[in-house]
Every structure is written in C-alpha cells, then in structure tokens.
XYZ file of C-alpha atoms in Angstrom:
708
model
C -0.289 -0.226 0.075
C 1.076 3.317 -0.091
C 3.252 5.191 2.232
C 5.053 8.045 2.588
C 8.991 7.412 1.655
C 9.838 10.630 3.631
C 9.489 11.549 7.277
C 6.880 14.630 7.686
C 8.647 15.938 10.614
C 6.068 18.757 12.558
C 7.425 22.118 12.349
C 8.979 22.504 14.876
C 12.347 19.808 13.527
C 12.422 22.451 11.556
C 12.045 25.311 13.985
C 14.479 24.136 17.131
C 17.327 24.708 13.588
C 15.726 28.367 13.507
C 19.915 30.056 14.163
C 21.717 27.203 10.857
C 19.465 28.623 8.432
C 19.407 31.576 6.241
C 17.127 34.721 7.624
C 14.762 34.798 5.323
C 13.020 31.076 5.948
C 14.252 31.356 10.153
C 12.423 34.312 9.848
C 9.111 32.764 8.358
C 9.755 29.640 10.874
C 9.285 32.760 13.950
C 5.466 33.991 12.967
C 4.601 30.842 12.646
C 5.318 30.229 15.223
C 3.746 32.729 16.825
C 1.140 32.763 15.222
C -0.825 28.585 14.679
C -0.734 27.251 11.897
C -0.784 23.510 10.931
C 2.704 22.149 11.921
C 3.023 18.123 10.248
C 1.749 20.018 6.721
C 4.241 23.236 6.891
C 7.105 20.506 8.511
C 6.415 18.036 5.322
C 6.162 21.048 2.497
C 9.345 22.129 4.103
C 10.956 17.810 3.680
C 10.183 17.751 0.316
C 10.871 21.668 -1.035
C 14.867 20.368 0.404
C 14.891 16.250 -1.189
C 13.571 19.501 -4.785
C 16.786 21.798 -4.038
C 15.041 24.624 -3.162
C 16.294 27.276 -1.561
C 16.285 29.008 1.693
C 13.196 31.782 -0.630
C 10.674 29.068 -1.505
C 10.577 27.151 1.707
C 9.678 30.606 3.270
C 7.402 31.333 0.509
C 5.571 28.074 0.854
C 5.919 29.219 5.026
C 4.454 33.138 3.986
C 1.460 31.741 1.924
C 0.137 29.217 5.175
C 0.519 32.838 7.861
C -1.372 34.610 5.045
C -4.095 32.347 4.682
C -4.727 30.661 8.154
C -3.955 34.348 9.301
C -4.443 36.753 6.644
C -4.774 39.593 9.338
C -0.752 39.246 10.361
C 0.163 39.360 6.664
C -1.494 42.461 6.253
C 0.385 43.980 8.831
C 3.978 41.789 7.608
C 3.448 41.764 3.841
C 5.015 45.115 3.576
C 8.889 43.972 5.599
C 8.895 41.148 3.281
C 10.984 40.999 0.996
C 9.691 42.001 -1.968
C 10.354 38.702 -3.721
C 8.344 36.419 -1.157
C 5.674 38.756 -2.150
C 5.580 37.491 -5.404
C 5.498 33.910 -4.577
C 3.228 34.407 -2.229
C 1.260 36.618 -4.402
C 1.306 33.433 -7.644
C 0.464 29.746 -4.623
C -2.456 32.898 -4.034
C -3.659 33.191 -7.649
C -3.632 29.096 -7.712
C -5.854 29.244 -5.795
C -8.610 30.820 -7.560
C -6.998 26.931 -10.045
C -8.367 25.474 -7.553
C -11.831 27.001 -7.056
C -13.042 26.876 -11.028
C -11.461 23.234 -10.588
C -13.709 22.201 -8.277
C -16.509 24.455 -10.102
C -15.875 22.441 -13.211
C -18.504 20.724 -14.491
C -18.315 17.342 -15.057
C -17.680 16.484 -18.082
C -15.057 18.662 -17.957
C -11.637 18.499 -19.309
C -8.593 19.818 -17.494
C -5.550 20.395 -19.227
C -7.265 24.171 -19.815
C -6.694 23.829 -15.707
C -3.065 23.124 -16.180
C -2.357 26.220 -19.094
C -3.670 28.816 -17.030
C -2.211 28.101 -13.994
C 1.122 27.974 -15.723
C -0.228 31.177 -17.555
C -0.893 33.388 -15.397
C 2.751 32.031 -12.286
C 5.402 33.052 -13.211
C 7.615 31.576 -11.250
C 8.214 27.845 -11.439
C 8.793 27.784 -7.893
C 5.642 28.033 -7.262
C 5.211 24.930 -9.216
C 7.332 22.957 -6.341
C 6.114 24.565 -3.412
C 2.029 23.382 -5.213
C 2.968 20.086 -5.225
C 5.256 19.868 -2.680
C 1.426 21.156 -0.486
C -0.044 18.983 -2.452
C 2.163 15.678 -1.588
C 1.653 16.549 2.088
C -2.368 17.530 2.160
C -3.056 13.758 0.301
C -0.819 12.459 2.577
C -2.697 13.189 5.878
C -5.988 12.373 3.631
C -7.712 9.711 5.917
C -8.361 11.866 8.129
C -10.280 13.919 5.939
C -14.339 13.456 5.605
C -14.834 11.243 2.846
C -16.386 13.744 0.071
C -13.361 16.599 0.834
C -10.946 13.277 0.142
C -12.521 12.657 -2.538
C -12.212 15.691 -3.747
C -8.755 16.692 -2.548
C -8.002 13.505 -4.928
C -9.462 14.816 -7.898
C -7.547 17.995 -8.337
C -4.465 15.855 -7.714
C -4.978 13.805 -10.272
C -6.495 16.911 -12.737
C -3.718 19.338 -12.344
C -1.056 18.054 -10.000
C -0.237 14.310 -11.022
C 0.305 15.903 -14.871
C 2.271 19.248 -13.763
C 4.579 16.480 -11.954
C 4.640 14.187 -14.546
C 6.026 17.575 -17.271
C 7.870 19.176 -15.133
C 9.818 15.503 -14.860
C 9.587 15.352 -10.821
C 8.877 11.929 -10.318
C 9.935 12.374 -6.539
C 6.687 12.966 -6.226
C 5.069 11.591 -9.220
C 4.520 8.640 -8.410
C 3.237 9.530 -5.546
C 0.908 11.953 -5.762
C -0.524 9.652 -8.822
C -1.189 6.313 -6.451
C -2.100 8.303 -3.408
C -5.221 10.033 -5.739
C -5.819 6.514 -7.308
C -6.066 4.658 -3.524
C -8.872 6.820 -2.380
C -10.915 7.648 -6.455
C -10.706 3.818 -7.096
C -10.176 1.392 -3.984
C -11.584 -1.098 -5.435
C -9.409 -1.432 -8.154
C -6.546 -0.368 -5.987
C -6.301 -2.715 -3.626
C -6.942 -6.075 -6.580
C -3.761 -5.103 -8.228
C -1.981 -4.528 -4.409
C -3.094 -7.848 -4.182
C -1.779 -9.297 -7.351
C 1.229 -8.096 -6.848
C 1.319 -10.744 -4.070
C 4.129 -8.919 -1.983
C 4.886 -5.385 0.220
C 6.262 -2.332 -2.136
C 9.667 -2.978 0.691
C 9.849 -6.675 -0.861
C 9.180 -5.070 -4.752
C 12.349 -2.475 -3.282
C 13.902 -5.369 -1.740
C 14.048 -7.560 -5.316
C 15.056 -4.344 -7.467
C 18.366 -3.531 -5.291
C 18.978 -7.556 -4.819
C 19.066 -6.808 -9.215
C 21.243 -4.029 -9.596
C 23.559 -5.978 -7.141
C 24.128 -8.833 -9.282
C 24.422 -6.852 -12.663
C 26.381 -4.173 -11.415
C 28.679 -7.105 -10.193
C 28.917 -8.039 -13.983
C 29.153 -5.065 -15.988
C 32.140 -4.268 -13.249
C 33.944 -7.719 -14.121
C 33.548 -7.229 -17.631
C 34.922 -3.939 -17.371
C 31.796 -1.506 -18.317
C 31.701 1.579 -15.813
C 27.480 2.211 -15.608
C 25.468 3.879 -13.366
C 22.041 2.122 -11.993
C 18.826 3.411 -10.515
C 15.591 1.221 -10.762
C 12.357 1.112 -8.444
C 9.993 -0.672 -9.051
C 6.586 0.122 -11.159
C 3.784 1.967 -9.203
C -0.073 0.566 -8.982
C -1.620 3.429 -10.824
C 1.192 3.222 -13.681
C 0.834 -1.054 -14.080
C -3.638 -0.096 -14.074
C -3.032 2.331 -16.696
C -0.387 0.194 -18.476
C -3.232 -2.373 -17.957
C -6.115 -0.175 -19.622
C -3.563 1.123 -22.202
C -2.712 -2.486 -23.771
C -5.786 -4.210 -23.202
C -3.577 -7.074 -21.230
C -4.462 -8.267 -17.725
C -1.960 -8.629 -14.673
C -0.508 -11.729 -16.096
C 0.332 -9.887 -19.195
C 2.753 -7.888 -18.233
C 6.264 -7.575 -18.121
C 7.411 -4.533 -16.843
C 6.659 -4.745 -13.792
C 9.715 -3.594 -12.047
C 12.618 -2.005 -14.175
C 16.176 -0.575 -13.762
C 18.408 1.616 -15.816
C 21.478 1.425 -16.888
C 23.817 4.341 -17.733
C 26.670 4.488 -19.397
C 28.496 6.423 -21.376
C 29.031 5.180 -25.495
C 26.465 3.404 -27.623
C 28.778 1.008 -27.381
C 28.725 -0.098 -23.702
C 24.841 0.235 -24.144
C 25.514 -2.345 -26.719
C 28.004 -4.059 -24.326
C 25.418 -3.564 -21.601
C 23.330 -5.564 -23.183
C 25.019 -8.914 -23.969
C 25.847 -8.758 -20.356
C 22.037 -8.184 -19.524
C 21.399 -11.094 -22.021
C 24.103 -13.112 -20.384
C 23.023 -13.105 -17.063
C 19.127 -13.598 -16.943
C 17.028 -15.813 -19.823
C 15.313 -13.272 -22.091
C 12.358 -13.378 -22.812
C 11.779 -13.187 -26.822
C 9.814 -10.741 -28.364
C 11.129 -8.046 -25.702
C 13.731 -6.256 -26.631
C 13.233 -3.135 -28.183
C 16.187 -0.807 -30.238
C 15.552 2.530 -30.113
C 18.949 3.743 -30.465
C 19.872 2.780 -33.779
C 15.766 2.889 -34.629
C 14.469 6.532 -32.319
C 10.857 7.013 -31.893
C 9.551 9.126 -34.123
C 9.677 11.908 -31.500
C 13.543 11.111 -31.029
C 13.136 8.953 -27.785
C 16.406 6.368 -27.632
C 17.564 4.027 -25.656
C 17.652 0.114 -25.679
C 14.500 -1.917 -23.785
C 14.734 -5.229 -23.001
C 12.996 -8.503 -20.386
C 14.058 -10.748 -19.003
C 14.090 -13.054 -16.196
C 15.668 -11.868 -13.082
C 16.301 -13.196 -9.555
C 14.136 -15.669 -7.808
C 12.031 -15.852 -11.325
C 10.839 -12.974 -12.274
C 10.322 -10.566 -14.005
C 12.802 -7.418 -14.688
C 12.680 -4.429 -17.527
C 16.168 -3.302 -18.154
C 15.996 0.065 -20.148
C 20.256 1.298 -20.963
C 20.791 4.383 -22.554
C 23.944 7.121 -22.027
C 24.289 9.648 -20.591
C 23.218 12.032 -23.159
C 20.642 10.238 -24.252
C 19.042 10.287 -21.085
C 19.752 14.451 -20.673
C 17.888 14.289 -23.602
C 15.167 12.186 -23.317
C 14.074 14.275 -20.516
C 15.050 17.818 -21.571
C 13.993 17.422 -25.395
C 11.653 16.620 -27.830
C 11.422 13.104 -26.283
C 11.111 14.208 -23.089
C 9.548 11.921 -20.851
C 6.227 13.298 -20.512
C 6.259 13.966 -24.131
C 6.758 9.918 -24.217
C 4.389 8.284 -20.730
C 1.108 10.582 -21.832
C 1.535 9.764 -25.733
C 0.736 12.842 -26.136
C 1.210 16.155 -28.628
C 0.305 19.923 -27.850
C 1.718 22.792 -29.041
C 5.002 24.241 -29.898
C 4.502 27.031 -28.091
C 3.273 25.691 -24.266
C 6.124 22.863 -24.826
C 9.129 25.574 -25.003
C 8.058 27.044 -21.436
C 7.967 23.129 -20.521
C 10.721 22.335 -21.592
C 12.083 26.347 -20.083
C 10.679 24.773 -16.833
C 11.462 21.656 -15.834
C 15.515 22.234 -17.580
C 15.178 24.635 -14.331
C 15.301 21.516 -12.086
C 19.185 21.256 -13.951
C 22.274 21.286 -10.387
C 24.240 24.247 -11.611
C 27.414 25.301 -9.940
C 26.564 29.533 -11.125
C 23.262 30.202 -8.714
C 23.159 33.748 -10.037
C 22.888 32.668 -13.065
C 20.062 29.957 -11.531
C 18.083 33.793 -10.396
C 18.573 35.621 -13.472
C 16.593 32.807 -15.190
C 13.780 32.382 -12.383
C 13.498 36.174 -11.978
C 12.297 36.044 -15.815
C 8.969 35.735 -17.231
C 7.788 33.205 -18.558
C 6.484 33.952 -22.385
C 3.120 33.174 -23.008
C 1.407 33.114 -27.209
C -1.821 31.415 -25.638
C -3.931 33.073 -23.069
C -6.856 31.016 -21.192
C -9.170 32.805 -20.403
C -12.748 31.377 -18.319
C -16.441 31.429 -18.806
C -19.280 32.505 -16.784
C -19.310 28.774 -15.868
C -16.047 28.337 -15.331
C -15.104 26.487 -17.781
C -11.287 27.518 -18.898
C -11.495 29.070 -22.334
C -7.939 28.341 -24.605
C -7.485 31.226 -27.796
C -4.144 32.441 -29.110
C -2.612 35.745 -28.228
C -4.434 39.001 -28.971
C -7.706 37.613 -29.472
C -10.649 39.375 -28.317
C -14.058 39.421 -27.094
C -15.527 38.762 -30.168
C -13.273 35.860 -30.968
C -13.751 33.998 -27.326
C -18.236 34.843 -28.670
C -17.451 32.668 -32.083
C -15.008 30.218 -30.321
C -18.305 29.335 -27.696
C -21.207 29.476 -30.598
C -21.102 30.411 -33.584
C -24.365 31.637 -32.891
C -23.492 33.444 -30.019
C -21.172 35.283 -32.311
C -22.920 35.893 -34.667
C -25.476 37.977 -31.770
C -22.997 39.105 -30.065
C -23.780 42.819 -29.073
C -21.066 43.936 -25.931
C -18.895 41.652 -23.518
C -17.900 41.733 -20.026
C -15.307 41.302 -17.993
C -14.710 40.780 -14.999
C -18.396 42.510 -14.617
C -16.386 44.772 -16.574
C -18.352 46.467 -19.976
C -15.381 46.240 -22.795
C -15.213 46.419 -26.400
C -15.942 44.071 -28.654
C -13.055 45.713 -29.694
C -10.855 44.516 -26.472
C -8.865 41.787 -25.363
C -8.703 39.621 -22.891
C -6.185 37.648 -20.214
C -5.355 34.668 -19.003
C -7.368 34.684 -15.988
C -10.366 36.657 -17.401
C -13.596 35.987 -16.535
C -15.657 36.580 -20.183
C -20.027 37.349 -20.657
C -21.137 38.305 -24.231
C -23.928 40.457 -24.570
C -26.085 38.958 -27.049
C -29.459 39.791 -28.811
C -32.415 37.280 -29.203
C -32.209 38.179 -33.149
C -29.137 39.306 -34.817
C -26.541 38.437 -37.704
C -22.911 40.164 -38.393
C -21.686 43.329 -39.520
C -19.098 43.440 -42.270
C -16.265 46.137 -40.606
C -15.946 43.093 -38.630
C -14.351 41.042 -41.102
C -12.058 44.286 -41.524
C -8.282 44.137 -39.821
C -7.632 47.717 -39.558
C -10.911 48.686 -36.555
C -9.521 44.649 -35.038
C -12.722 43.234 -34.387
C -11.626 39.612 -34.746
C -8.024 38.432 -34.422
C -8.960 34.737 -35.000
C -9.060 32.883 -38.889
C -11.784 30.732 -37.381
C -13.948 33.484 -36.094
C -13.296 35.796 -40.022
C -14.682 32.287 -41.339
C -17.151 32.015 -39.556
C -18.397 35.885 -40.431
C -17.556 35.365 -43.660
C -19.355 32.324 -43.807
C -23.650 34.419 -42.941
C -22.682 36.943 -45.536
C -22.018 34.346 -47.867
C -25.372 32.600 -47.582
C -26.556 36.251 -48.212
C -28.186 37.209 -50.948
C -26.457 37.150 -53.521
C -27.389 40.434 -55.197
C -26.584 41.897 -52.016
C -22.936 40.728 -51.976
C -23.110 42.415 -55.227
C -23.972 45.754 -53.753
C -22.152 45.798 -50.644
C -18.678 44.697 -52.599
C -19.313 48.035 -55.534
C -20.439 49.898 -52.595
C -16.476 49.152 -51.011
C -14.535 50.066 -53.720
C -16.074 53.100 -55.235
C -15.523 54.027 -51.806
C -11.971 53.486 -52.077
C -11.185 54.616 -55.083
C -12.893 58.213 -53.543
C -11.170 57.814 -51.269
C -6.892 57.252 -52.359
C -8.611 59.830 -54.785
C -7.691 57.317 -57.902
C -8.077 58.806 -61.266
C -11.537 56.374 -63.468
C -9.624 52.889 -63.326
C -10.320 50.061 -65.911
C -11.622 46.882 -62.969
C -11.704 44.197 -66.390
C -7.970 42.710 -65.391
C -8.096 43.133 -61.287
C -9.947 39.544 -61.204
C -7.251 37.845 -63.374
C -5.092 39.389 -60.094
C -6.954 37.782 -57.507
C -6.987 34.721 -59.632
C -11.316 35.606 -60.183
C -12.958 33.973 -63.353
C -15.712 37.823 -62.933
C -15.681 40.922 -61.735
C -18.732 40.023 -60.001
C -17.119 37.323 -58.118
C -14.316 40.880 -57.250
C -16.829 42.168 -55.903
C -17.872 38.674 -53.397
C -15.116 38.465 -52.350
C -14.617 42.037 -51.076
C -18.582 42.045 -48.626
C -17.726 38.594 -47.840
C -13.633 40.722 -46.823
C -11.376 38.113 -48.397
C -10.025 40.648 -50.198
C -9.589 43.031 -49.088
C -10.209 47.141 -50.347
C -7.078 48.236 -50.717
C -5.294 45.194 -52.181
C -7.670 46.220 -54.861
C -6.610 49.947 -55.426
C -2.789 48.742 -54.343
C -3.861 45.677 -57.419
C -4.552 48.305 -59.432
C -2.263 51.081 -59.411
C 0.716 48.767 -59.170
C -0.518 47.280 -62.992
C -1.822 50.756 -64.052
C 0.749 51.996 -67.218
C 0.464 56.094 -66.569
C -1.593 58.544 -68.540
C -0.873 60.009 -71.859
C -0.574 63.095 -70.716
C -1.644 65.981 -73.457
C 1.467 66.881 -74.892
C 2.018 68.175 -78.979
C 5.082 66.916 -78.299
C 5.562 63.042 -76.997
C 7.525 61.992 -74.180
C 11.001 61.014 -74.301
C 12.202 56.609 -74.358
C 13.556 55.716 -71.813
C 16.802 55.432 -71.612
C 18.368 51.806 -70.102
C 20.389 53.057 -67.206
C 18.885 53.060 -63.454
C 19.903 53.463 -60.153
C 18.459 54.166 -56.089
C 18.284 56.433 -54.139
C 15.804 56.555 -51.588
C 12.632 55.577 -52.293
C 12.456 56.505 -56.122
C 13.809 54.520 -59.306
C 15.165 56.863 -62.314
C 15.699 55.817 -65.610
C 17.942 58.347 -68.103
C 19.767 60.603 -65.892
C 23.031 60.437 -62.828
C 22.202 60.240 -59.105
C 20.148 63.463 -58.576
C 17.612 65.099 -55.924
C 15.058 64.119 -55.566
C 11.513 66.230 -54.658
C 8.268 65.201 -54.626
C 5.765 67.024 -55.978
C 3.174 69.461 -53.951
C 1.101 69.880 -56.009
C -0.254 66.021 -55.906
C 1.991 64.296 -53.369
C 2.740 61.544 -54.939
C 2.479 57.912 -52.697
C 3.812 54.388 -53.317
C 1.893 52.808 -55.213
C 1.322 55.472 -57.286
C 1.976 55.723 -61.622
C 4.530 58.596 -61.472
C 6.793 59.856 -63.777
C 9.969 62.998 -63.725
C 9.891 66.394 -64.576
C 14.316 67.664 -64.561
C 13.610 70.693 -62.196
C 17.052 73.455 -62.956
C 17.334 73.308 -58.973
C 15.964 71.219 -57.111
C 16.441 68.309 -58.974
C 14.008 65.928 -60.464
C 10.435 66.667 -59.331
C 8.444 63.764 -59.535
C 5.459 63.236 -59.742
C 1.677 62.067 -60.641
C 1.650 60.241 -64.023
C -1.954 61.773 -64.099
C -1.459 65.275 -62.311
C -2.015 68.583 -64.398
C 0.883 70.738 -62.883
C 3.580 67.723 -64.682
C 0.769 67.896 -68.256
C 1.247 72.299 -68.094
C 5.343 71.459 -67.703
C 5.892 68.842 -69.840
C 3.813 70.791 -72.913
C 6.713 72.760 -72.796
C 9.844 70.979 -71.991
C 8.339 67.954 -73.222
C 12.766 66.759 -72.570
C 12.686 67.036 -69.389
C 10.176 65.348 -68.574
C 11.667 61.249 -67.551
C 10.463 57.838 -66.976
C 10.761 57.216 -62.392
C 9.810 54.293 -60.594
C 8.742 53.934 -57.183
C 12.174 51.645 -55.137
C 12.347 49.642 -51.961
C 12.975 52.290 -48.294
C 10.575 50.826 -45.989
C 12.116 53.939 -43.862
C 11.562 56.668 -46.693
C 7.668 59.026 -45.271
C 5.791 60.824 -48.381
C 3.595 63.853 -47.750
C 0.413 63.862 -48.752
C -3.221 64.791 -47.645
C -5.928 64.104 -46.563
C -9.854 66.112 -45.119
C -12.334 65.119 -43.218
C -15.661 65.798 -43.056
C -18.015 65.688 -40.639
C -20.302 67.067 -38.124
C -18.650 69.132 -35.474
C -19.140 68.073 -31.106
C -16.815 68.454 -28.944
C -13.147 66.836 -28.455
C -13.081 66.271 -32.233
C -9.781 67.153 -33.553
C -8.170 66.229 -30.147
C -9.585 62.377 -30.870
C -8.842 63.384 -34.885
C -5.221 63.652 -33.502
C -4.829 60.901 -31.550
C -6.113 58.334 -33.852
C -3.332 59.978 -37.000
C -1.043 60.070 -33.066
C -1.501 55.849 -32.287
C -0.659 55.078 -36.260
C 2.500 57.009 -36.016
C 2.889 58.735 -38.612
C 3.991 62.886 -38.006
C 2.040 65.852 -38.912
C 3.010 68.680 -40.688
C 0.087 71.160 -41.251
C -4.035 71.290 -40.562
C -6.381 73.913 -40.782
C -9.925 72.987 -40.670
C -13.482 74.650 -41.517
C -15.966 74.748 -39.904
C -19.702 76.114 -41.231
C -21.832 77.108 -38.461
C -25.708 76.701 -40.138
C -25.127 73.579 -41.119
C -22.872 72.132 -37.773
C -20.531 70.995 -40.381
C -17.100 70.749 -40.282
C -14.540 70.048 -42.969
C -10.352 69.322 -41.305
C -7.488 68.420 -43.126
C -4.488 67.542 -41.864
C -0.560 67.248 -44.244
C 0.893 64.103 -43.466
C 4.136 62.041 -43.066
C 3.260 58.541 -44.147
C 5.235 56.116 -44.551
C 3.485 54.409 -48.322
C -0.259 53.513 -49.723
C -0.861 50.876 -46.928
C -0.005 52.781 -43.386
C -2.262 55.520 -45.427
C -5.103 53.542 -46.148
C -5.761 52.189 -42.821
C -5.551 55.356 -41.638
C -8.419 56.221 -43.522
C -10.242 52.962 -41.831
C -9.973 55.129 -38.060
C -10.215 58.231 -39.158
C -13.688 57.479 -40.507
C -14.999 54.885 -37.734
C -14.971 58.181 -35.500
C -17.940 59.765 -34.521
C -19.658 62.426 -36.160
C -17.149 61.668 -39.034
C -18.685 61.284 -42.457
C -15.651 61.391 -44.126
C -12.413 60.336 -45.173
C -10.166 60.939 -47.877
C -6.602 61.552 -49.525
C -6.921 64.857 -51.483
C -7.306 64.984 -55.609
C -3.895 65.642 -58.095
C -3.930 69.181 -58.310
C-alpha cells in the first residue's frame, strides 16, 4: 500500500535549528511559531522542498502563504516588510487558489488540460509550482483523516492538476506518490485488487530491485563497463494505466519491475545488453532497439525484459548519459513519451524551459536570473461564466471568444463584460479573465468585423464564420456591398477612373462579380484591390503635342525612387499632387531642385510637359521602407466637442507625423471640414489610417485629397 517515503516531521523539527538556517527562512519559521499553523503539513512541505533542492526563499514563501491563508490580518500587517521576491511567490500561490476553486466548480465532463495551462499562465515563477506540488502531496498524505467528500475532491484535484504537472516537469519523486494516493482514494477497489495481485509488499519489491542492481553491477564491473544503475518498482497506478492502455491482464505485463543502466558510449550500451542477456534469460519478443531506430519524437534507449532473481520478470533500460539528458529535456521529454500526447509547440517550449531549471547548477547567479525571467506565453486562457477554460491565441478579442463559444453567440454578440465590466468588442482579455457575452435575440454580424484595420477579429476561425454568414445571404446584396466598398476606396484614395477588367485575373478570379463578392465577404480587402490597380496601371499619356522622350537604359536607386536615364540626382516629391508609393509616377528635371516626381495624371506635370517635353523622364518606386512621404487628407463631418483632439490622437497612435493642419466650420449646418498634411510611410499605412478616422463619431468621410 502507499505510504510516505519521507518522514512527515512537525514544524518544530525545523524551528529547533532555526539558528543554522538562512535568515529569510528563520524569520518565516518565527512568524509561524507565533501564529498557529498546521505544523505537520508545513514541516512535510519543507522536507519535500529540501528534497527537491529548492532554495530558502522558496521554503520561506511556502510558510508565508500558510500564514496569509490562515491569518490574513497578520499577513496584511507584515507583507510590506517581507522581501519583494517573497511577496511575488506568495501572490503566485494565491493565484493558484483561483484554479483550485475553478476545478471544484467545473462540470463533471469538463476537461482539466485548460486548467493546467491556466495555472502555468498565471504563475510567473516556476518555484511556485514546486511549492504547490509539495503542499498537495503533504495534504494527500494526511487525507485519510478527512471526511470522504473532502478526500474525494482533493484526490480529483491531484489527479487532474498536480500529478500531470509533476509528470511534465519530471519531478518523479513526487509524481508517483501523488498518482498512487489519488488512485487509492478515487478507485479504492481497483487499487486493492492490483495490490493483491502484486502479492508482495512494496518493501519486498524494493528489495528485489536492490538485489537485481547488485547482481547486474557486479557483472558489469567484471566486464570493465562503467555504468550508473538505478531502479524503482512500478507503482500501482502505473500498472493499472498500462493494463488499460494495452488492454492486457496483469499476468501479461513484463515490466512491473524496472532498472535503468546509464553508460558512457553507444558501444557500451550494446555491451551492457549482452551482459544482461548473459546474466538472466531473455523474454522473446520483449526487446526494442530505440538507439538504432529512435522513436519519431527522438527518444533513444534499449529496452529488454528478462527473468531476473527469484524467477521474477524485470525490465532493463540501457542508454548513454547523453541520451538520458536528451530524453529528459529534448523533444522526447519523458512526459511526452509516457502520456503519448502532443501539445502545441509554444506550450511545450515553456514546459521544456521550466524543466531545465531542475538541473543542478554551479552558477547560482545564473539560476536566480532565470528564475526572475517571466515565462513567455503566446496563448491566453480565459474563463466562461461557468468557470470553463477557453484557450485562445494571444491577441484574440472578446468577439473571437464569442465565436469560439458558439457561432450563433458570435453572430448575436452586441457587447461583452470582462470581470463584470463592460468592454468594447475589440478588447483583448488576459489569462484568468472571466468573459461574459451580451447578445440580442436576433442578430447578425457586421461587415466591418471583417476589416483588419478595425481590430474586431483576430482569429481566422471567427472571420471564416462571419464570411460564411454573409456568403449565405443574397447574392445581389453581396454584389452591391462589394461594389460600394470598392467605389468608396477608389474615391477616398483619390484614384482616377480605372478599368476593372484586368482585376479578377490578378486575384485569381474569373469575373468581376466574384471580385465584388470577395470584397463583400472580406476575402479581398479594398486596399489590396487599389494597390493592384496602381501597380498594374500604365501611366496615362498627358495631352502633349510633343511625345515624351523614350526611357534610356541606365537604372539606379536613389532613396525610394528609381530614376531611369539620368545620373544620381536629388529627387523631390511634387507638392501639387503628393504621390505615394504605388501611384503611377513620372519625373520632371527642374533647374535647381533635381528631379521633381509627380503622379502620372498630375495636371501640373501636364503643363510642364507641354512647355519642356525633353525634361520629362520615366521614374518608378524603389524599396526604401523607412522613407516618408507627404500627403494631404480631408475629413468631413459634424462638429462636436473633442473631435479634433480625437482625430489628432488617431493620427498620433498610428505613428504618423502631422506637418500642417487647417479646419473650417460651417455654423449654419454644423458641418466641419478638416485638412491635414501628413508624412506617411506608404499606401498601406494611409489606407489603414483613413479606416480608423472614418470610424470616429461624427466623421462622415475621410479621404485623400486628389491631384492638383
């Protein structure tokens, strides 16, 4: 039967040697002595943390949390005098209490993986996990005296949260005992049946392992093979799990007892295998060579089963020290191999980082620095009103959450609460936030939810659901919506009349109707269409009596403009038309300012070309990403208090500089016209800015000023 392998000492055993302990731990012990705490549990936790090699700060934080839990007023009075590092460790344990409460509230069919991930997401210091595991084991050891319902809930929490975490972190000393204790209380009849089948006490099995290690060690030394040997008996929960996984009876298991052999080289692996088979009879069909043929996850080891001392079966695993380290910390981490599962790469990387901190380290300063590093998390784990955990990518909004819950919830969503507070649909919740979606009885999504500039939806899954809704709507309505979007974009970007006939083929479509439907469904953005138009459009020939000179072959880069046919001259952008990257452009060689670059349809350029046609040259845009360009935009709307402040705020938040501004108010109608001359990076930045400005209250139109 399961029993504690370490002496569950009372706290007095630690307090008696407080004079030899670090001050931070001695102070915590003194506070515990002054205020009643569960001495047996606290002493057991300290013993387990010491076995894990945890530092004095970790042990002290475990004691301070017990004080904070049982005597909150004492903690409130003393917290300010406690080092900041300990305060963070105590706060992490308090945060974990939220997960325990959520576990108790979850529906019977609810999964626990989300809660395990939420736990790691809200804990910023891996040492908190060690404390949580040690405290849970101490409580499980004493669970026999608890009422049945409390014992069952504690065992379920251990099975769902703590045992898998101990397994994933590789803390085997705690993992097996947590698993066995939880199994003992949750499935007591099965536990007793397997214990009886073992037909021996655990101490007898441990004696068998020691005898096997002695015999094998002597045989390896006689063969001059240097090896480190270790072993432990299989535990009752592990035996039951393998019986379930392989669908076999107890008598068909050959690895109830196992030993591990670590050697220096691959050749020593096979030499040790020969020694094992010479020492004990080999069981046919029970040999796996994962050294020559590693598992798909990179796991490498030799596995064999033999008839060991006293005629009992024994599994032997043989590998090099390097293989062992790789198996423990690499892509073939033991928890992956044992659980047979596969998680997302970001989560596995986080677990691997945490496990590396378990390695002995000579540089205490380096270890402390790593412990202070916040764990990066690319997922957020938010809660439904019922306490269920929803896993979403970082950057997801409450509207993404609504669609994750159910498609109809997303369609009918008109608001959201986070932790009881009303938030906009673009709000991005954090791990641990509780999200409630406010819906209407009959609703439908809005087309602007598909616009990336508005920031409503982050996940492609939610966007696909919105598109599917609009795709099911009337075909004519989609055509009209797409046509309106395109006309609006052409107008606000001050583009001339263009031929749309070539556009469908440029986006791999057959007809203009397909293009318009794609615009309506958000599969193609209006900015993408206008950019393609600009890139494909040949410059319009101005009405010149003399043809423009042919382009000469010399081509070179200057800033973001490529000038054809001239040397390295200064280039300036024409203020009359303010061309942007993507606009069809031509250049005019001035007498004093180098080459003046204009939009191809600029009326000023046409006048200059009629007067001096030989000075008109071909130019094209280059690729200087950091170049800024002047452009004038105009906003029309109705005046209100703070309107200009909001407009300037949107421009500033977009990291766009304002060169000049002017506004004009029409008192009789309340209308206002605002103009801003800006320095923008490129066409895409301007398009996104106009989207955000047009979304401001009282703004009717935001567009680029046309050519002069």
